Amino acid sequence: MSHSLSIDGVQTSSDASTVQWNIEVSKNDLLSTTPSPIVPSVVAATSTERVRPEIIAPVIPEVAYRVMSECISGFKHCGIGLHFLAEKLLEKKIINNRQKKTATDERSRCTTDERMDQLLDIIKDSVQQEGKVFEYILEILKDEDTILANKLYDYMISKYEQYK
């Protein structure tokens, strides 16, 4: 049995980030009348948004860019919404507020498809400059959590591994 417990106000010597304590107790420990010592282990804090371990950091920008270039049409067809994508890109600081407003402006002279294309161009350029953006894009697909988004996620992982 395992349970994560967040404890506020605890700092480690390495940095002052959030610390996750894992306390493991076996079934036998619970049944025993003699208390056994509980030794917590400090583990690096992890984001709730985590990419599966198929991607080995650091991401190679050239490879990620090639995968993104091949998968752009997949983004258009996996059902990911323009507003959802723009919001997630803003959260990850891949786009700024002005770019988000432009992309989500229903009154603009651009169609929804054209605005999606603009966002996807920004993503491709960002991946080419910074490989970490590729991991963020994979996280966004996982957050979308549809059959088509998950299929695109798996396809992108396999293409990345193939080209690496």
mmCIF file with all atom_site columns, C-alpha atoms in Angstrom:
data_model
loop_
_atom_site.group_PDB
_atom_site.id
_atom_site.type_symbol
_atom_site.label_atom_id
_atom_site.label_alt_id
_atom_site.label_comp_id
_atom_site.label_asym_id
_atom_site.label_entity_id
_atom_site.label_seq_id
_atom_site.pdbx_PDB_ins_code
_atom_site.Cartn_x
_atom_site.Cartn_y
_atom_site.Cartn_z
_atom_site.occupancy
_atom_site.B_iso_or_equiv
_atom_site.pdbx_formal_charge
_atom_site.auth_seq_id
_atom_site.auth_comp_id
_atom_site.auth_asym_id
_atom_site.auth_atom_id
_atom_site.pdbx_PDB_model_num
ATOM 1   C CA . MET A 1 1   ? 0.000   0.000  0.000   1.00 0.00 ? 1   MET A CA 1
ATOM 2   C CA . SER A 1 2   ? 1.358   3.427  -0.886  1.00 0.00 ? 2   SER A CA 1
ATOM 3   C CA . HIS A 1 3   ? 0.028   6.910  -0.322  1.00 0.00 ? 3   HIS A CA 1
ATOM 4   C CA . SER A 1 4   ? 1.559   10.301 -1.105  1.00 0.00 ? 4   SER A CA 1
ATOM 5   C CA . LEU A 1 5   ? 1.329   12.903 1.608   1.00 0.00 ? 5   LEU A CA 1
ATOM 6   C CA . SER A 1 6   ? 2.197   16.540 1.119   1.00 0.00 ? 6   SER A CA 1
ATOM 7   C CA . ILE A 1 7   ? 3.844   18.257 4.071   1.00 0.00 ? 7   ILE A CA 1
ATOM 8   C CA . ASP A 1 8   ? 4.084   22.035 3.977   1.00 0.00 ? 8   ASP A CA 1
ATOM 9   C CA . GLY A 1 9   ? 6.985   23.919 5.501   1.00 0.00 ? 9   GLY A CA 1
ATOM 10  C CA . VAL A 1 10  ? 9.606   21.213 5.043   1.00 0.00 ? 10  VAL A CA 1
ATOM 11  C CA . GLN A 1 11  ? 12.779  22.232 3.274   1.00 0.00 ? 11  GLN A CA 1
ATOM 12  C CA . THR A 1 12  ? 15.620  20.118 2.042   1.00 0.00 ? 12  THR A CA 1
ATOM 13  C CA . SER A 1 13  ? 19.220  21.115 1.905   1.00 0.00 ? 13  SER A CA 1
ATOM 14  C CA . SER A 1 14  ? 19.238  20.793 -1.913  1.00 0.00 ? 14  SER A CA 1
ATOM 15  C CA . ASP A 1 15  ? 16.499  23.345 -2.533  1.00 0.00 ? 15  ASP A CA 1
ATOM 16  C CA . ALA A 1 16  ? 13.324  24.760 -1.061  1.00 0.00 ? 16  ALA A CA 1
ATOM 17  C CA . SER A 1 17  ? 10.952  23.090 -3.506  1.00 0.00 ? 17  SER A CA 1
ATOM 18  C CA . THR A 1 18  ? 8.055   20.882 -2.520  1.00 0.00 ? 18  THR A CA 1
ATOM 19  C CA . VAL A 1 19  ? 9.109   17.617 -0.946  1.00 0.00 ? 19  VAL A CA 1
ATOM 20  C CA . GLN A 1 20  ? 7.180   14.406 -1.300  1.00 0.00 ? 20  GLN A CA 1
ATOM 21  C CA . TRP A 1 21  ? 7.517   11.900 1.546   1.00 0.00 ? 21  TRP A CA 1
ATOM 22  C CA . ASN A 1 22  ? 6.848   8.252  0.850   1.00 0.00 ? 22  ASN A CA 1
ATOM 23  C CA . ILE A 1 23  ? 6.003   6.260  3.948   1.00 0.00 ? 23  ILE A CA 1
ATOM 24  C CA . GLU A 1 24  ? 5.754   2.563  3.270   1.00 0.00 ? 24  GLU A CA 1
ATOM 25  C CA . VAL A 1 25  ? 4.145   0.240  5.754   1.00 0.00 ? 25  VAL A CA 1
ATOM 26  C CA . SER A 1 26  ? 3.679   -3.447 5.059   1.00 0.00 ? 26  SER A CA 1
ATOM 27  C CA . LYS A 1 27  ? 0.561   -5.382 5.987   1.00 0.00 ? 27  LYS A CA 1
ATOM 28  C CA . ASN A 1 28  ? 2.638   -7.282 8.587   1.00 0.00 ? 28  ASN A CA 1
ATOM 29  C CA . ASP A 1 29  ? 3.658   -3.988 10.211  1.00 0.00 ? 29  ASP A CA 1
ATOM 30  C CA . LEU A 1 30  ? 0.007   -3.083 10.629  1.00 0.00 ? 30  LEU A CA 1
ATOM 31  C CA . LEU A 1 31  ? -0.807  -6.437 12.234  1.00 0.00 ? 31  LEU A CA 1
ATOM 32  C CA . SER A 1 32  ? 2.201   -6.418 14.563  1.00 0.00 ? 32  SER A CA 1
ATOM 33  C CA . THR A 1 33  ? 1.773   -5.299 18.170  1.00 0.00 ? 33  THR A CA 1
ATOM 34  C CA . THR A 1 34  ? 5.343   -4.013 18.231  1.00 0.00 ? 34  THR A CA 1
ATOM 35  C CA . PRO A 1 35  ? 5.633   -0.692 16.446  1.00 0.00 ? 35  PRO A CA 1
ATOM 36  C CA . SER A 1 36  ? 8.214   -0.745 13.687  1.00 0.00 ? 36  SER A CA 1
ATOM 37  C CA . PRO A 1 37  ? 10.170  2.356  12.820  1.00 0.00 ? 37  PRO A CA 1
ATOM 38  C CA . ILE A 1 38  ? 8.818   4.377  9.926   1.00 0.00 ? 38  ILE A CA 1
ATOM 39  C CA . VAL A 1 39  ? 11.643  5.802  7.893   1.00 0.00 ? 39  VAL A CA 1
ATOM 40  C CA . PRO A 1 40  ? 10.450  8.372  5.389   1.00 0.00 ? 40  PRO A CA 1
ATOM 41  C CA . SER A 1 41  ? 12.348  8.786  2.171   1.00 0.00 ? 41  SER A CA 1
ATOM 42  C CA . VAL A 1 42  ? 12.675  12.159 0.509   1.00 0.00 ? 42  VAL A CA 1
ATOM 43  C CA . VAL A 1 43  ? 12.052  12.114 -3.205  1.00 0.00 ? 43  VAL A CA 1
ATOM 44  C CA . ALA A 1 44  ? 12.351  14.934 -5.690  1.00 0.00 ? 44  ALA A CA 1
ATOM 45  C CA . ALA A 1 45  ? 9.038   16.660 -6.233  1.00 0.00 ? 45  ALA A CA 1
ATOM 46  C CA . THR A 1 46  ? 7.310   15.686 -9.413  1.00 0.00 ? 46  THR A CA 1
ATOM 47  C CA . SER A 1 47  ? 4.864   17.584 -11.557 1.00 0.00 ? 47  SER A CA 1
ATOM 48  C CA . THR A 1 48  ? 1.349   16.261 -11.857 1.00 0.00 ? 48  THR A CA 1
ATOM 49  C CA . GLU A 1 49  ? 1.875   16.524 -15.589 1.00 0.00 ? 49  GLU A CA 1
ATOM 50  C CA . ARG A 1 50  ? 4.400   13.844 -16.427 1.00 0.00 ? 50  ARG A CA 1
ATOM 51  C CA . VAL A 1 51  ? 5.475   12.433 -19.739 1.00 0.00 ? 51  VAL A CA 1
ATOM 52  C CA . ARG A 1 52  ? 5.780   8.663  -19.897 1.00 0.00 ? 52  ARG A CA 1
ATOM 53  C CA . PRO A 1 53  ? 9.380   7.459  -19.641 1.00 0.00 ? 53  PRO A CA 1
ATOM 54  C CA . GLU A 1 54  ? 9.592   6.650  -23.363 1.00 0.00 ? 54  GLU A CA 1
ATOM 55  C CA . ILE A 1 55  ? 11.151  10.072 -23.946 1.00 0.00 ? 55  ILE A CA 1
ATOM 56  C CA . ILE A 1 56  ? 14.677  10.225 -22.653 1.00 0.00 ? 56  ILE A CA 1
ATOM 57  C CA . ALA A 1 57  ? 15.652  13.708 -21.572 1.00 0.00 ? 57  ALA A CA 1
ATOM 58  C CA . PRO A 1 58  ? 17.067  15.802 -22.912 1.00 0.00 ? 58  PRO A CA 1
ATOM 59  C CA . VAL A 1 59  ? 14.992  15.769 -26.074 1.00 0.00 ? 59  VAL A CA 1
ATOM 60  C CA . ILE A 1 60  ? 16.973  16.254 -29.280 1.00 0.00 ? 60  ILE A CA 1
ATOM 61  C CA . PRO A 1 61  ? 15.384  19.343 -30.900 1.00 0.00 ? 61  PRO A CA 1
ATOM 62  C CA . GLU A 1 62  ? 16.169  18.289 -34.480 1.00 0.00 ? 62  GLU A CA 1
ATOM 63  C CA . VAL A 1 63  ? 14.499  14.905 -34.004 1.00 0.00 ? 63  VAL A CA 1
ATOM 64  C CA . ALA A 1 64  ? 11.520  16.413 -32.174 1.00 0.00 ? 64  ALA A CA 1
ATOM 65  C CA . TYR A 1 65  ? 11.093  19.014 -34.933 1.00 0.00 ? 65  TYR A CA 1
ATOM 66  C CA . ARG A 1 66  ? 11.068  16.286 -37.574 1.00 0.00 ? 66  ARG A CA 1
ATOM 67  C CA . VAL A 1 67  ? 8.398   14.372 -35.654 1.00 0.00 ? 67  VAL A CA 1
ATOM 68  C CA . MET A 1 68  ? 6.321   17.516 -35.115 1.00 0.00 ? 68  MET A CA 1
ATOM 69  C CA . SER A 1 69  ? 6.540   18.404 -38.801 1.00 0.00 ? 69  SER A CA 1
ATOM 70  C CA . GLU A 1 70  ? 5.248   14.963 -39.757 1.00 0.00 ? 70  GLU A CA 1
ATOM 71  C CA . CYS A 1 71  ? 2.485   15.006 -37.141 1.00 0.00 ? 71  CYS A CA 1
ATOM 72  C CA . ILE A 1 72  ? 0.991   18.452 -37.713 1.00 0.00 ? 72  ILE A CA 1
ATOM 73  C CA . SER A 1 73  ? -1.974  17.069 -39.648 1.00 0.00 ? 73  SER A CA 1
ATOM 74  C CA . GLY A 1 74  ? -2.522  14.603 -36.806 1.00 0.00 ? 74  GLY A CA 1
ATOM 75  C CA . PHE A 1 75  ? -3.082  17.528 -34.438 1.00 0.00 ? 75  PHE A CA 1
ATOM 76  C CA . LYS A 1 76  ? -5.756  18.905 -36.713 1.00 0.00 ? 76  LYS A CA 1
ATOM 77  C CA . HIS A 1 77  ? -7.517  15.557 -36.879 1.00 0.00 ? 77  HIS A CA 1
ATOM 78  C CA . CYS A 1 78  ? -7.208  14.325 -33.287 1.00 0.00 ? 78  CYS A CA 1
ATOM 79  C CA . GLY A 1 79  ? -10.010 16.601 -32.122 1.00 0.00 ? 79  GLY A CA 1
ATOM 80  C CA . ILE A 1 80  ? -7.956  18.839 -29.845 1.00 0.00 ? 80  ILE A CA 1
ATOM 81  C CA . GLY A 1 81  ? -9.778  22.128 -29.433 1.00 0.00 ? 81  GLY A CA 1
ATOM 82  C CA . LEU A 1 82  ? -8.230  25.437 -30.386 1.00 0.00 ? 82  LEU A CA 1
ATOM 83  C CA . HIS A 1 83  ? -9.115  27.068 -27.060 1.00 0.00 ? 83  HIS A CA 1
ATOM 84  C CA . PHE A 1 84  ? -7.853  24.092 -25.042 1.00 0.00 ? 84  PHE A CA 1
ATOM 85  C CA . LEU A 1 85  ? -4.586  24.011 -26.997 1.00 0.00 ? 85  LEU A CA 1
ATOM 86  C CA . ALA A 1 86  ? -4.067  27.764 -26.685 1.00 0.00 ? 86  ALA A CA 1
ATOM 87  C CA . GLU A 1 87  ? -4.699  27.653 -22.929 1.00 0.00 ? 87  GLU A CA 1
ATOM 88  C CA . LYS A 1 88  ? -2.256  24.779 -22.435 1.00 0.00 ? 88  LYS A CA 1
ATOM 89  C CA . LEU A 1 89  ? 0.392   26.482 -24.581 1.00 0.00 ? 89  LEU A CA 1
ATOM 90  C CA . LEU A 1 90  ? -0.005  29.620 -22.493 1.00 0.00 ? 90  LEU A CA 1
ATOM 91  C CA . GLU A 1 91  ? 0.331   27.618 -19.252 1.00 0.00 ? 91  GLU A CA 1
ATOM 92  C CA . LYS A 1 92  ? 3.594   26.130 -20.530 1.00 0.00 ? 92  LYS A CA 1
ATOM 93  C CA . LYS A 1 93  ? 4.793   29.565 -21.699 1.00 0.00 ? 93  LYS A CA 1
ATOM 94  C CA . ILE A 1 94  ? 5.100   28.371 -25.284 1.00 0.00 ? 94  ILE A CA 1
ATOM 95  C CA . ILE A 1 95  ? 2.915   31.286 -26.342 1.00 0.00 ? 95  ILE A CA 1
ATOM 96  C CA . ASN A 1 96  ? 2.209   34.585 -24.659 1.00 0.00 ? 96  ASN A CA 1
ATOM 97  C CA . ASN A 1 97  ? -1.126  36.168 -23.792 1.00 0.00 ? 97  ASN A CA 1
ATOM 98  C CA . ARG A 1 98  ? -1.237  38.220 -26.982 1.00 0.00 ? 98  ARG A CA 1
ATOM 99  C CA . GLN A 1 99  ? -0.710  35.121 -29.129 1.00 0.00 ? 99  GLN A CA 1
ATOM 100 C CA . LYS A 1 100 ? -3.423  33.285 -27.207 1.00 0.00 ? 100 LYS A CA 1
ATOM 101 C CA . LYS A 1 101 ? -5.893  36.120 -27.737 1.00 0.00 ? 101 LYS A CA 1
ATOM 102 C CA . THR A 1 102 ? -5.085  36.195 -31.448 1.00 0.00 ? 102 THR A CA 1
ATOM 103 C CA . ALA A 1 103 ? -5.535  32.439 -31.740 1.00 0.00 ? 103 ALA A CA 1
ATOM 104 C CA . THR A 1 104 ? -8.850  32.352 -29.896 1.00 0.00 ? 104 THR A CA 1
ATOM 105 C CA . ASP A 1 105 ? -10.404 35.532 -31.330 1.00 0.00 ? 105 ASP A CA 1
ATOM 106 C CA . GLU A 1 106 ? -13.625 34.367 -32.973 1.00 0.00 ? 106 GLU A CA 1
ATOM 107 C CA . ARG A 1 107 ? -14.083 37.783 -34.623 1.00 0.00 ? 107 ARG A CA 1
ATOM 108 C CA . SER A 1 108 ? -10.777 37.724 -36.486 1.00 0.00 ? 108 SER A CA 1
ATOM 109 C CA . ARG A 1 109 ? -10.662 37.505 -40.251 1.00 0.00 ? 109 ARG A CA 1
ATOM 110 C CA . CYS A 1 110 ? -8.958  34.115 -39.972 1.00 0.00 ? 110 CYS A CA 1
ATOM 111 C CA . THR A 1 111 ? -10.885 30.876 -39.868 1.00 0.00 ? 111 THR A CA 1
ATOM 112 C CA . THR A 1 112 ? -10.512 28.492 -36.952 1.00 0.00 ? 112 THR A CA 1
ATOM 113 C CA . ASP A 1 113 ? -8.336  26.253 -39.135 1.00 0.00 ? 113 ASP A CA 1
ATOM 114 C CA . GLU A 1 114 ? -6.045  29.164 -40.024 1.00 0.00 ? 114 GLU A CA 1
ATOM 115 C CA . ARG A 1 115 ? -5.698  30.121 -36.378 1.00 0.00 ? 115 ARG A CA 1
ATOM 116 C CA . MET A 1 116 ? -4.931  26.491 -35.488 1.00 0.00 ? 116 MET A CA 1
ATOM 117 C CA . ASP A 1 117 ? -2.284  26.483 -38.229 1.00 0.00 ? 117 ASP A CA 1
ATOM 118 C CA . GLN A 1 118 ? -0.721  29.584 -36.679 1.00 0.00 ? 118 GLN A CA 1
ATOM 119 C CA . LEU A 1 119 ? -0.532  27.875 -33.281 1.00 0.00 ? 119 LEU A CA 1
ATOM 120 C CA . LEU A 1 120 ? 0.938   24.727 -34.800 1.00 0.00 ? 120 LEU A CA 1
ATOM 121 C CA . ASP A 1 121 ? 3.595   26.803 -36.596 1.00 0.00 ? 121 ASP A CA 1
ATOM 122 C CA . ILE A 1 122 ? 4.528   28.366 -33.262 1.00 0.00 ? 122 ILE A CA 1
ATOM 123 C CA . ILE A 1 123 ? 4.765   24.894 -31.728 1.00 0.00 ? 123 ILE A CA 1
ATOM 124 C CA . LYS A 1 124 ? 7.028   23.624 -34.512 1.00 0.00 ? 124 LYS A CA 1
ATOM 125 C CA . ASP A 1 125 ? 9.316   26.644 -34.264 1.00 0.00 ? 125 ASP A CA 1
ATOM 126 C CA . SER A 1 126 ? 9.448   26.326 -30.484 1.00 0.00 ? 126 SER A CA 1
ATOM 127 C CA . VAL A 1 127 ? 10.304  22.609 -30.652 1.00 0.00 ? 127 VAL A CA 1
ATOM 128 C CA . GLN A 1 128 ? 13.086  23.372 -33.117 1.00 0.00 ? 128 GLN A CA 1
ATOM 129 C CA . GLN A 1 129 ? 14.594  25.874 -30.674 1.00 0.00 ? 129 GLN A CA 1
ATOM 130 C CA . GLU A 1 130 ? 13.928  24.012 -27.409 1.00 0.00 ? 130 GLU A CA 1
ATOM 131 C CA . GLY A 1 131 ? 13.426  20.257 -27.214 1.00 0.00 ? 131 GLY A CA 1
ATOM 132 C CA . LYS A 1 132 ? 11.617  20.491 -23.871 1.00 0.00 ? 132 LYS A CA 1
ATOM 133 C CA . VAL A 1 133 ? 8.636   21.937 -25.744 1.00 0.00 ? 133 VAL A CA 1
ATOM 134 C CA . PHE A 1 134 ? 8.174   18.523 -27.375 1.00 0.00 ? 134 PHE A CA 1
ATOM 135 C CA . GLU A 1 135 ? 7.638   17.001 -23.943 1.00 0.00 ? 135 GLU A CA 1
ATOM 136 C CA . TYR A 1 136 ? 5.075   19.698 -23.163 1.00 0.00 ? 136 TYR A CA 1
ATOM 137 C CA . ILE A 1 137 ? 3.206   18.915 -26.377 1.00 0.00 ? 137 ILE A CA 1
ATOM 138 C CA . LEU A 1 138 ? 3.089   15.256 -25.401 1.00 0.00 ? 138 LEU A CA 1
ATOM 139 C CA . GLU A 1 139 ? 1.712   16.264 -21.988 1.00 0.00 ? 139 GLU A CA 1
ATOM 140 C CA . ILE A 1 140 ? -0.988  18.325 -23.679 1.00 0.00 ? 140 ILE A CA 1
ATOM 141 C CA . LEU A 1 141 ? -2.002  15.313 -25.759 1.00 0.00 ? 141 LEU A CA 1
ATOM 142 C CA . LYS A 1 142 ? -2.201  13.200 -22.590 1.00 0.00 ? 142 LYS A CA 1
ATOM 143 C CA . ASP A 1 143 ? -4.331  15.883 -20.945 1.00 0.00 ? 143 ASP A CA 1
ATOM 144 C CA . GLU A 1 144 ? -6.708  15.783 -23.920 1.00 0.00 ? 144 GLU A CA 1
ATOM 145 C CA . ASP A 1 145 ? -7.069  12.048 -23.186 1.00 0.00 ? 145 ASP A CA 1
ATOM 146 C CA . THR A 1 146 ? -9.130  10.958 -26.163 1.00 0.00 ? 146 THR A CA 1
ATOM 147 C CA . ILE A 1 147 ? -8.577  7.859  -28.262 1.00 0.00 ? 147 ILE A CA 1
ATOM 148 C CA . LEU A 1 148 ? -7.243  9.936  -31.166 1.00 0.00 ? 148 LEU A CA 1
ATOM 149 C CA . ALA A 1 149 ? -5.028  12.137 -28.972 1.00 0.00 ? 149 ALA A CA 1
ATOM 150 C CA . ASN A 1 150 ? -3.592  9.066  -27.235 1.00 0.00 ? 150 ASN A CA 1
ATOM 151 C CA . LYS A 1 151 ? -2.991  7.411  -30.600 1.00 0.00 ? 151 LYS A CA 1
ATOM 152 C CA . LEU A 1 152 ? -1.159  10.522 -31.831 1.00 0.00 ? 152 LEU A CA 1
ATOM 153 C CA . TYR A 1 153 ? 0.853   10.556 -28.589 1.00 0.00 ? 153 TYR A CA 1
ATOM 154 C CA . ASP A 1 154 ? 1.932   6.936  -29.107 1.00 0.00 ? 154 ASP A CA 1
ATOM 155 C CA . TYR A 1 155 ? 2.726   7.577  -32.759 1.00 0.00 ? 155 TYR A CA 1
ATOM 156 C CA . MET A 1 156 ? 4.875   10.602 -31.892 1.00 0.00 ? 156 MET A CA 1
ATOM 157 C CA . ILE A 1 157 ? 6.771   8.605  -29.270 1.00 0.00 ? 157 ILE A CA 1
ATOM 158 C CA . SER A 1 158 ? 7.460   5.789  -31.723 1.00 0.00 ? 158 SER A CA 1
ATOM 159 C CA . LYS A 1 159 ? 8.555   8.214  -34.464 1.00 0.00 ? 159 LYS A CA 1
ATOM 160 C CA . TYR A 1 160 ? 10.864  9.998  -32.028 1.00 0.00 ? 160 TYR A CA 1
ATOM 161 C CA . GLU A 1 161 ? 12.450  6.684  -31.026 1.00 0.00 ? 161 GLU A CA 1
ATOM 162 C CA . GLN A 1 162 ? 12.760  5.664  -34.673 1.00 0.00 ? 162 GLN A CA 1
ATOM 163 C CA . TYR A 1 163 ? 14.542  8.873  -35.717 1.00 0.00 ? 163 TYR A CA 1
ATOM 164 C CA . LYS A 1 164 ? 16.709  9.209  -32.623 1.00 0.00 ? 164 LYS A CA 1
#
